[in-house]
């Protein structure tokens, strides 16, 4: 669904830069923020190309994605997805 089961975050970020983009809009679910104290990790099958994310919550993975994108020099526009 999000690609983290297919490619590492750093690869995705480099690809975005390579094709000429300088920013990424990253949606977050309001429910993810409302449940930010949740400790249940994301299913491993959703992040299988990024083993360093194993055992992390959805909000921790969101933070890791933002960090990976900005480390590649991309501007991240955070967008609340409410529907």
PDB file of N, CA and C in Angstrom:
ATOM      1  N   UNK A   1       0.821  -1.188   0.000  1.00  0.00           N
ATOM      2  CA  UNK A   1       0.000   0.000   0.000  1.00  0.00           C
ATOM      3  C   UNK A   1       0.868   1.255   0.000  1.00  0.00           C
ATOM      4  N   UNK A   2       1.959   1.261   0.759  1.00  0.00           N
ATOM      5  CA  UNK A   2       2.762   2.469   0.855  1.00  0.00           C
ATOM      6  C   UNK A   2       4.149   2.330   0.248  1.00  0.00           C
ATOM      7  N   UNK A   3       4.507   1.127  -0.199  1.00  0.00           N
ATOM      8  CA  UNK A   3       5.802   0.916  -0.820  1.00  0.00           C
ATOM      9  C   UNK A   3       6.894   0.479   0.123  1.00  0.00           C
ATOM     10  N   UNK A   4       6.683   0.608   1.429  1.00  0.00           N
ATOM     11  CA  UNK A   4       7.717   0.228   2.386  1.00  0.00           C
ATOM     12  C   UNK A   4       7.915  -1.282   2.455  1.00  0.00           C
ATOM     13  N   UNK A   5       7.024  -2.012   1.835  1.00  0.00           N
ATOM     14  CA  UNK A   5       7.199  -3.458   1.720  1.00  0.00           C
ATOM     15  C   UNK A   5       7.956  -3.832   0.444  1.00  0.00           C
ATOM     16  N   UNK A   6       8.223  -2.851  -0.404  1.00  0.00           N
ATOM     17  CA  UNK A   6       8.882  -3.095  -1.697  1.00  0.00           C
ATOM     18  C   UNK A   6      10.311  -2.567  -1.754  1.00  0.00           C
ATOM     19  N   UNK A   7      10.544  -1.371  -1.201  1.00  0.00           N
ATOM     20  CA  UNK A   7      11.852  -0.706  -1.311  1.00  0.00           C
ATOM     21  C   UNK A   7      12.194  -0.001  -0.003  1.00  0.00           C
ATOM     22  N   UNK A   8      13.477   0.127   0.306  1.00  0.00           N
ATOM     23  CA  UNK A   8      13.888   0.895   1.486  1.00  0.00           C
ATOM     24  C   UNK A   8      13.541   2.383   1.334  1.00  0.00           C
ATOM     25  N   UNK A   9      13.331   3.025   2.473  1.00  0.00           N
ATOM     26  CA  UNK A   9      12.988   4.448   2.465  1.00  0.00           C
ATOM     27  C   UNK A   9      14.031   5.259   1.695  1.00  0.00           C
ATOM     28  N   UNK A  10      15.302   5.004   1.934  1.00  0.00           N
ATOM     29  CA  UNK A  10      16.363   5.781   1.276  1.00  0.00           C
ATOM     30  C   UNK A  10      16.294   5.628  -0.242  1.00  0.00           C
ATOM     31  N   UNK A  11      15.988   4.441  -0.731  1.00  0.00           N
ATOM     32  CA  UNK A  11      15.867   4.219  -2.178  1.00  0.00           C
ATOM     33  C   UNK A  11      14.712   5.053  -2.739  1.00  0.00           C
ATOM     34  N   UNK A  12      13.580   5.010  -2.056  1.00  0.00           N
ATOM     35  CA  UNK A  12      12.401   5.759  -2.511  1.00  0.00           C
ATOM     36  C   UNK A  12      12.713   7.257  -2.555  1.00  0.00           C
ATOM     37  N   UNK A  13      13.373   7.753  -1.519  1.00  0.00           N
ATOM     38  CA  UNK A  13      13.713   9.177  -1.462  1.00  0.00           C
ATOM     39  C   UNK A  13      14.662   9.556  -2.597  1.00  0.00           C
ATOM     40  N   UNK A  14      15.678   8.732  -2.837  1.00  0.00           N
ATOM     41  CA  UNK A  14      16.624   9.021  -3.934  1.00  0.00           C
ATOM     42  C   UNK A  14      15.922   9.006  -5.285  1.00  0.00           C
ATOM     43  N   UNK A  15      14.997   8.083  -5.467  1.00  0.00           N
ATOM     44  CA  UNK A  15      14.256   8.000  -6.727  1.00  0.00           C
ATOM     45  C   UNK A  15      13.424   9.263  -6.942  1.00  0.00           C
ATOM     46  N   UNK A  16      12.772   9.726  -5.894  1.00  0.00           N
ATOM     47  CA  UNK A  16      11.968  10.952  -5.999  1.00  0.00           C
ATOM     48  C   UNK A  16      12.853  12.119  -6.420  1.00  0.00           C
ATOM     49  N   UNK A  17      14.030  12.230  -5.796  1.00  0.00           N
ATOM     50  CA  UNK A  17      14.974  13.295  -6.171  1.00  0.00           C
ATOM     51  C   UNK A  17      15.461  13.116  -7.610  1.00  0.00           C
ATOM     52  N   UNK A  18      15.783  11.885  -7.980  1.00  0.00           N
ATOM     53  CA  UNK A  18      16.325  11.596  -9.306  1.00  0.00           C
ATOM     54  C   UNK A  18      15.361  11.997 -10.427  1.00  0.00           C
ATOM     55  N   UNK A  19      14.073  11.798 -10.203  1.00  0.00           N
ATOM     56  CA  UNK A  19      13.118  12.150 -11.262  1.00  0.00           C
ATOM     57  C   UNK A  19      12.749  13.629 -11.246  1.00  0.00           C
ATOM     58  N   UNK A  20      13.383  14.401 -10.335  1.00  0.00           N
ATOM     59  CA  UNK A  20      13.273  15.847 -10.421  1.00  0.00           C
ATOM     60  C   UNK A  20      12.385  16.542  -9.415  1.00  0.00           C
ATOM     61  N   UNK A  21      11.830  15.801  -8.493  1.00  0.00           N
ATOM     62  CA  UNK A  21      10.993  16.456  -7.487  1.00  0.00           C
ATOM     63  C   UNK A  21      11.855  16.977  -6.350  1.00  0.00           C
ATOM     64  N   UNK A  22      11.384  18.047  -5.704  1.00  0.00           N
ATOM     65  CA  UNK A  22      12.115  18.582  -4.562  1.00  0.00           C
ATOM     66  C   UNK A  22      11.288  18.565  -3.283  1.00  0.00           C
ATOM     67  N   UNK A  23      10.057  18.071  -3.379  1.00  0.00           N
ATOM     68  CA  UNK A  23       9.216  17.968  -2.194  1.00  0.00           C
ATOM     69  C   UNK A  23       8.236  16.811  -2.327  1.00  0.00           C
ATOM     70  N   UNK A  24       7.704  16.408  -1.182  1.00  0.00           N
ATOM     71  CA  UNK A  24       6.735  15.309  -1.125  1.00  0.00           C
ATOM     72  C   UNK A  24       5.638  15.711  -0.152  1.00  0.00           C
ATOM     73  N   UNK A  25       4.402  15.492  -0.547  1.00  0.00           N
ATOM     74  CA  UNK A  25       3.285  15.691   0.385  1.00  0.00           C
ATOM     75  C   UNK A  25       3.010  14.341   1.040  1.00  0.00           C
ATOM     76  N   UNK A  26       3.096  14.312   2.345  1.00  0.00           N
ATOM     77  CA  UNK A  26       2.895  13.069   3.085  1.00  0.00           C
ATOM     78  C   UNK A  26       1.622  13.210   3.914  1.00  0.00           C
ATOM     79  N   UNK A  27       0.646  12.384   3.605  1.00  0.00           N
ATOM     80  CA  UNK A  27      -0.611  12.399   4.351  1.00  0.00           C
ATOM     81  C   UNK A  27      -0.464  11.619   5.643  1.00  0.00           C
ATOM     82  N   UNK A  28      -1.156  12.059   6.663  1.00  0.00           N
ATOM     83  CA  UNK A  28      -1.264  11.252   7.872  1.00  0.00           C
ATOM     84  C   UNK A  28      -2.730  11.164   8.244  1.00  0.00           C
ATOM     85  N   UNK A  29      -3.096  10.040   8.800  1.00  0.00           N
ATOM     86  CA  UNK A  29      -4.468   9.852   9.242  1.00  0.00           C
ATOM     87  C   UNK A  29      -4.649  10.511  10.598  1.00  0.00           C
ATOM     88  N   UNK A  30      -5.714  11.246  10.763  1.00  0.00           N
ATOM     89  CA  UNK A  30      -5.994  11.888  12.042  1.00  0.00           C
ATOM     90  C   UNK A  30      -6.070  10.832  13.140  1.00  0.00           C
ATOM     91  N   UNK A  31      -6.586   9.668  12.813  1.00  0.00           N
ATOM     92  CA  UNK A  31      -6.669   8.586  13.800  1.00  0.00           C
ATOM     93  C   UNK A  31      -5.278   8.171  14.277  1.00  0.00           C
ATOM     94  N   UNK A  32      -4.279   8.237  13.405  1.00  0.00           N
ATOM     95  CA  UNK A  32      -2.917   7.898  13.807  1.00  0.00           C
ATOM     96  C   UNK A  32      -2.447   8.873  14.888  1.00  0.00           C
ATOM     97  N   UNK A  33      -2.735  10.128  14.726  1.00  0.00           N
ATOM     98  CA  UNK A  33      -2.344  11.128  15.720  1.00  0.00           C
ATOM     99  C   UNK A  33      -3.154  10.954  17.008  1.00  0.00           C
ATOM    100  N   UNK A  34      -4.448  10.703  16.864  1.00  0.00           N
ATOM    101  CA  UNK A  34      -5.301  10.530  18.042  1.00  0.00           C
ATOM    102  C   UNK A  34      -4.863   9.315  18.861  1.00  0.00           C
ATOM    103  N   UNK A  35      -4.342   8.290  18.186  1.00  0.00           N
ATOM    104  CA  UNK A  35      -3.896   7.065  18.856  1.00  0.00           C
ATOM    105  C   UNK A  35      -2.385   7.044  19.062  1.00  0.00           C
ATOM    106  N   UNK A  36      -1.768   8.221  19.176  1.00  0.00           N
ATOM    107  CA  UNK A  36      -0.305   8.313  19.223  1.00  0.00           C
ATOM    108  C   UNK A  36       0.325   7.618  20.420  1.00  0.00           C
ATOM    109  N   UNK A  37      -0.451   7.273  21.428  1.00  0.00           N
ATOM    110  CA  UNK A  37       0.095   6.574  22.591  1.00  0.00           C
ATOM    111  C   UNK A  37      -0.014   5.053  22.439  1.00  0.00           C
ATOM    112  N   UNK A  38      -0.516   4.628  21.296  1.00  0.00           N
ATOM    113  CA  UNK A  38      -0.653   3.203  20.999  1.00  0.00           C
ATOM    114  C   UNK A  38       0.726   2.557  20.938  1.00  0.00           C
ATOM    115  N   UNK A  39       0.842   1.357  21.426  1.00  0.00           N
ATOM    116  CA  UNK A  39       2.134   0.676  21.434  1.00  0.00           C
ATOM    117  C   UNK A  39       2.167  -0.539  20.506  1.00  0.00           C
ATOM    118  N   UNK A  40       1.061  -0.820  19.832  1.00  0.00           N
ATOM    119  CA  UNK A  40       1.015  -1.971  18.934  1.00  0.00           C
ATOM    120  C   UNK A  40       1.826  -1.681  17.673  1.00  0.00           C
ATOM    121  N   UNK A  41       2.786  -2.542  17.355  1.00  0.00           N
ATOM    122  CA  UNK A  41       3.592  -2.299  16.152  1.00  0.00           C
ATOM    123  C   UNK A  41       2.819  -2.587  14.870  1.00  0.00           C
ATOM    124  N   UNK A  42       3.295  -1.979  13.803  1.00  0.00           N
ATOM    125  CA  UNK A  42       2.732  -2.204  12.470  1.00  0.00           C
ATOM    126  C   UNK A  42       3.089  -3.619  12.019  1.00  0.00           C
ATOM    127  N   UNK A  43       2.197  -4.245  11.254  1.00  0.00           N
ATOM    128  CA  UNK A  43       2.465  -5.595  10.738  1.00  0.00           C
ATOM    129  C   UNK A  43       3.737  -5.599   9.899  1.00  0.00           C
ATOM    130  N   UNK A  44       4.599  -6.550  10.149  1.00  0.00           N
ATOM    131  CA  UNK A  44       5.869  -6.646   9.453  1.00  0.00           C
ATOM    132  C   UNK A  44       5.742  -6.743   7.945  1.00  0.00           C
ATOM    133  N   UNK A  45       4.671  -7.330   7.458  1.00  0.00           N
ATOM    134  CA  UNK A  45       4.494  -7.474   6.011  1.00  0.00           C
ATOM    135  C   UNK A  45       4.334  -6.127   5.307  1.00  0.00           C
ATOM    136  N   UNK A  46       3.930  -5.096   6.041  1.00  0.00           N
ATOM    137  CA  UNK A  46       3.745  -3.772   5.454  1.00  0.00           C
ATOM    138  C   UNK A  46       5.048  -2.989   5.330  1.00  0.00           C
ATOM    139  N   UNK A  47       6.083  -3.446   6.014  1.00  0.00           N
ATOM    140  CA  UNK A  47       7.354  -2.716   6.040  1.00  0.00           C
ATOM    141  C   UNK A  47       8.529  -3.641   5.755  1.00  0.00           C
ATOM    142  N   UNK A  48       8.293  -4.749   5.079  1.00  0.00           N
ATOM    143  CA  UNK A  48       9.284  -5.817   4.947  1.00  0.00           C
ATOM    144  C   UNK A  48      10.577  -5.401   4.250  1.00  0.00           C
ATOM    145  N   UNK A  49      10.575  -4.350   3.455  1.00  0.00           N
ATOM    146  CA  UNK A  49      11.804  -3.875   2.802  1.00  0.00           C
ATOM    147  C   UNK A  49      12.590  -2.926   3.708  1.00  0.00           C
ATOM    148  N   UNK A  50      12.086  -2.693   4.898  1.00  0.00           N
ATOM    149  CA  UNK A  50      12.716  -1.777   5.852  1.00  0.00           C
ATOM    150  C   UNK A  50      12.782  -2.441   7.228  1.00  0.00           C
ATOM    151  N   UNK A  51      13.645  -3.423   7.385  1.00  0.00           N
ATOM    152  CA  UNK A  51      13.675  -4.188   8.641  1.00  0.00           C
ATOM    153  C   UNK A  51      13.976  -3.345   9.880  1.00  0.00           C
ATOM    154  N   UNK A  52      14.595  -2.187   9.708  1.00  0.00           N
ATOM    155  CA  UNK A  52      14.864  -1.321  10.850  1.00  0.00           C
ATOM    156  C   UNK A  52      13.588  -0.763  11.465  1.00  0.00           C
ATOM    157  N   UNK A  53      12.472  -0.881  10.748  1.00  0.00           N
ATOM    158  CA  UNK A  53      11.194  -0.381  11.247  1.00  0.00           C
ATOM    159  C   UNK A  53      10.403  -1.448  11.996  1.00  0.00           C
ATOM    160  N   UNK A  54      10.910  -2.665  12.005  1.00  0.00           N
ATOM    161  CA  UNK A  54      10.235  -3.768  12.690  1.00  0.00           C
ATOM    162  C   UNK A  54      10.005  -3.415  14.158  1.00  0.00           C
ATOM    163  N   UNK A  55       8.794  -3.639  14.633  1.00  0.00           N
ATOM    164  CA  UNK A  55       8.452  -3.367  16.030  1.00  0.00           C
ATOM    165  C   UNK A  55       8.042  -1.933  16.307  1.00  0.00           C
ATOM    166  N   UNK A  56       8.005  -1.101  15.279  1.00  0.00           N
ATOM    167  CA  UNK A  56       7.651   0.316  15.471  1.00  0.00           C
ATOM    168  C   UNK A  56       6.153   0.533  15.227  1.00  0.00           C
ATOM    169  N   UNK A  57       5.633   1.573  15.850  1.00  0.00           N
ATOM    170  CA  UNK A  57       4.230   1.939  15.660  1.00  0.00           C
ATOM    171  C   UNK A  57       4.076   2.738  14.365  1.00  0.00           C
ATOM    172  N   UNK A  58       2.839   2.963  13.976  1.00  0.00           N
ATOM    173  CA  UNK A  58       2.599   3.727  12.753  1.00  0.00           C
ATOM    174  C   UNK A  58       3.162   5.145  12.840  1.00  0.00           C
ATOM    175  N   UNK A  59       3.056   5.774  13.995  1.00  0.00           N
ATOM    176  CA  UNK A  59       3.588   7.132  14.144  1.00  0.00           C
ATOM    177  C   UNK A  59       5.122   7.137  14.096  1.00  0.00           C
ATOM    178  N   UNK A  60       5.754   6.132  14.666  1.00  0.00           N
ATOM    179  CA  UNK A  60       7.214   6.029  14.603  1.00  0.00           C
ATOM    180  C   UNK A  60       7.680   5.797  13.160  1.00  0.00           C
ATOM    181  N   UNK A  61       6.907   5.031  12.410  1.00  0.00           N
ATOM    182  CA  UNK A  61       7.239   4.799  11.002  1.00  0.00           C
ATOM    183  C   UNK A  61       7.031   6.077  10.205  1.00  0.00           C
ATOM    184  N   UNK A  62       5.975   6.805  10.499  1.00  0.00           N
ATOM    185  CA  UNK A  62       5.750   8.089   9.843  1.00  0.00           C
ATOM    186  C   UNK A  62       6.957   9.001  10.065  1.00  0.00           C
ATOM    187  N   UNK A  63       7.422   9.078  11.305  1.00  0.00           N
ATOM    188  CA  UNK A  63       8.602   9.900  11.626  1.00  0.00           C
ATOM    189  C   UNK A  63       9.825   9.434  10.847  1.00  0.00           C
ATOM    190  N   UNK A  64      10.014   8.125  10.736  1.00  0.00           N
ATOM    191  CA  UNK A  64      11.168   7.580  10.003  1.00  0.00           C
ATOM    192  C   UNK A  64      11.086   7.927   8.521  1.00  0.00           C
ATOM    193  N   UNK A  65       9.894   7.912   7.965  1.00  0.00           N
ATOM    194  CA  UNK A  65       9.721   8.274   6.556  1.00  0.00           C
ATOM    195  C   UNK A  65      10.067   9.754   6.354  1.00  0.00           C
ATOM    196  N   UNK A  66       9.572  10.613   7.222  1.00  0.00           N
ATOM    197  CA  UNK A  66       9.885  12.049   7.126  1.00  0.00           C
ATOM    198  C   UNK A  66      11.392  12.258   7.249  1.00  0.00           C
ATOM    199  N   UNK A  67      12.018  11.582   8.193  1.00  0.00           N
ATOM    200  CA  UNK A  67      13.474  11.705   8.366  1.00  0.00           C
ATOM    201  C   UNK A  67      14.218  11.239   7.114  1.00  0.00           C
ATOM    202  N   UNK A  68      13.780  10.124   6.532  1.00  0.00           N
ATOM    203  CA  UNK A  68      14.426   9.613   5.327  1.00  0.00           C
ATOM    204  C   UNK A  68      14.287  10.551   4.142  1.00  0.00           C
ATOM    205  N   UNK A  69      13.131  11.147   4.001  1.00  0.00           N
ATOM    206  CA  UNK A  69      12.903  12.080   2.899  1.00  0.00           C
ATOM    207  C   UNK A  69      13.723  13.360   3.069  1.00  0.00           C
ATOM    208  N   UNK A  70      13.728  13.895   4.279  1.00  0.00           N
ATOM    209  CA  UNK A  70      14.488  15.129   4.497  1.00  0.00           C
ATOM    210  C   UNK A  70      15.993  14.875   4.419  1.00  0.00           C
ATOM    211  N   UNK A  71      16.433  13.688   4.817  1.00  0.00           N
ATOM    212  CA  UNK A  71      17.856  13.351   4.708  1.00  0.00           C
ATOM    213  C   UNK A  71      18.307  13.346   3.249  1.00  0.00           C
ATOM    214  N   UNK A  72      17.383  13.086   2.344  1.00  0.00           N
ATOM    215  CA  UNK A  72      17.685  13.098   0.919  1.00  0.00           C
ATOM    216  C   UNK A  72      17.550  14.503   0.327  1.00  0.00           C
ATOM    217  N   UNK A  73      17.254  15.489   1.167  1.00  0.00           N
ATOM    218  CA  UNK A  73      17.144  16.862   0.691  1.00  0.00           C
ATOM    219  C   UNK A  73      15.770  17.240   0.182  1.00  0.00           C
ATOM    220  N   UNK A  74      14.777  16.435   0.496  1.00  0.00           N
ATOM    221  CA  UNK A  74      13.418  16.730   0.054  1.00  0.00           C
ATOM    222  C   UNK A  74      12.670  17.514   1.131  1.00  0.00           C
ATOM    223  N   UNK A  75      11.862  18.453   0.698  1.00  0.00           N
ATOM    224  CA  UNK A  75      10.963  19.166   1.590  1.00  0.00           C
ATOM    225  C   UNK A  75       9.742  18.277   1.798  1.00  0.00           C
ATOM    226  N   UNK A  76       9.292  18.152   3.022  1.00  0.00           N
ATOM    227  CA  UNK A  76       8.114  17.334   3.316  1.00  0.00           C
ATOM    228  C   UNK A  76       6.976  18.253   3.724  1.00  0.00           C
ATOM    229  N   UNK A  77       5.863  18.138   3.027  1.00  0.00           N
ATOM    230  CA  UNK A  77       4.649  18.871   3.342  1.00  0.00           C
ATOM    231  C   UNK A  77       3.726  17.874   4.025  1.00  0.00           C
ATOM    232  N   UNK A  78       3.474  18.073   5.309  1.00  0.00           N
ATOM    233  CA  UNK A  78       2.640  17.164   6.073  1.00  0.00           C
ATOM    234  C   UNK A  78       1.192  17.594   5.900  1.00  0.00           C
ATOM    235  N   UNK A  79       0.346  16.646   5.565  1.00  0.00           N
ATOM    236  CA  UNK A  79      -1.057  16.929   5.258  1.00  0.00           C
ATOM    237  C   UNK A  79      -1.956  16.035   6.082  1.00  0.00           C
ATOM    238  N   UNK A  80      -2.915  16.631   6.782  1.00  0.00           N
ATOM    239  CA  UNK A  80      -3.885  15.854   7.553  1.00  0.00           C
ATOM    240  C   UNK A  80      -4.925  15.282   6.615  1.00  0.00           C
ATOM    241  N   UNK A  81      -5.034  13.969   6.596  1.00  0.00           N
ATOM    242  CA  UNK A  81      -6.019  13.283   5.763  1.00  0.00           C
ATOM    243  C   UNK A  81      -7.208  12.975   6.652  1.00  0.00           C
ATOM    244  N   UNK A  82      -8.339  13.613   6.382  1.00  0.00           N
ATOM    245  CA  UNK A  82      -9.470  13.503   7.292  1.00  0.00           C
ATOM    246  C   UNK A  82     -10.635  12.696   6.748  1.00  0.00           C
ATOM    247  N   UNK A  83     -10.533  12.192   5.547  1.00  0.00           N
ATOM    248  CA  UNK A  83     -11.680  11.443   5.021  1.00  0.00           C
ATOM    249  C   UNK A  83     -11.474   9.959   5.154  1.00  0.00           C
TER     250      UNK A  83
END
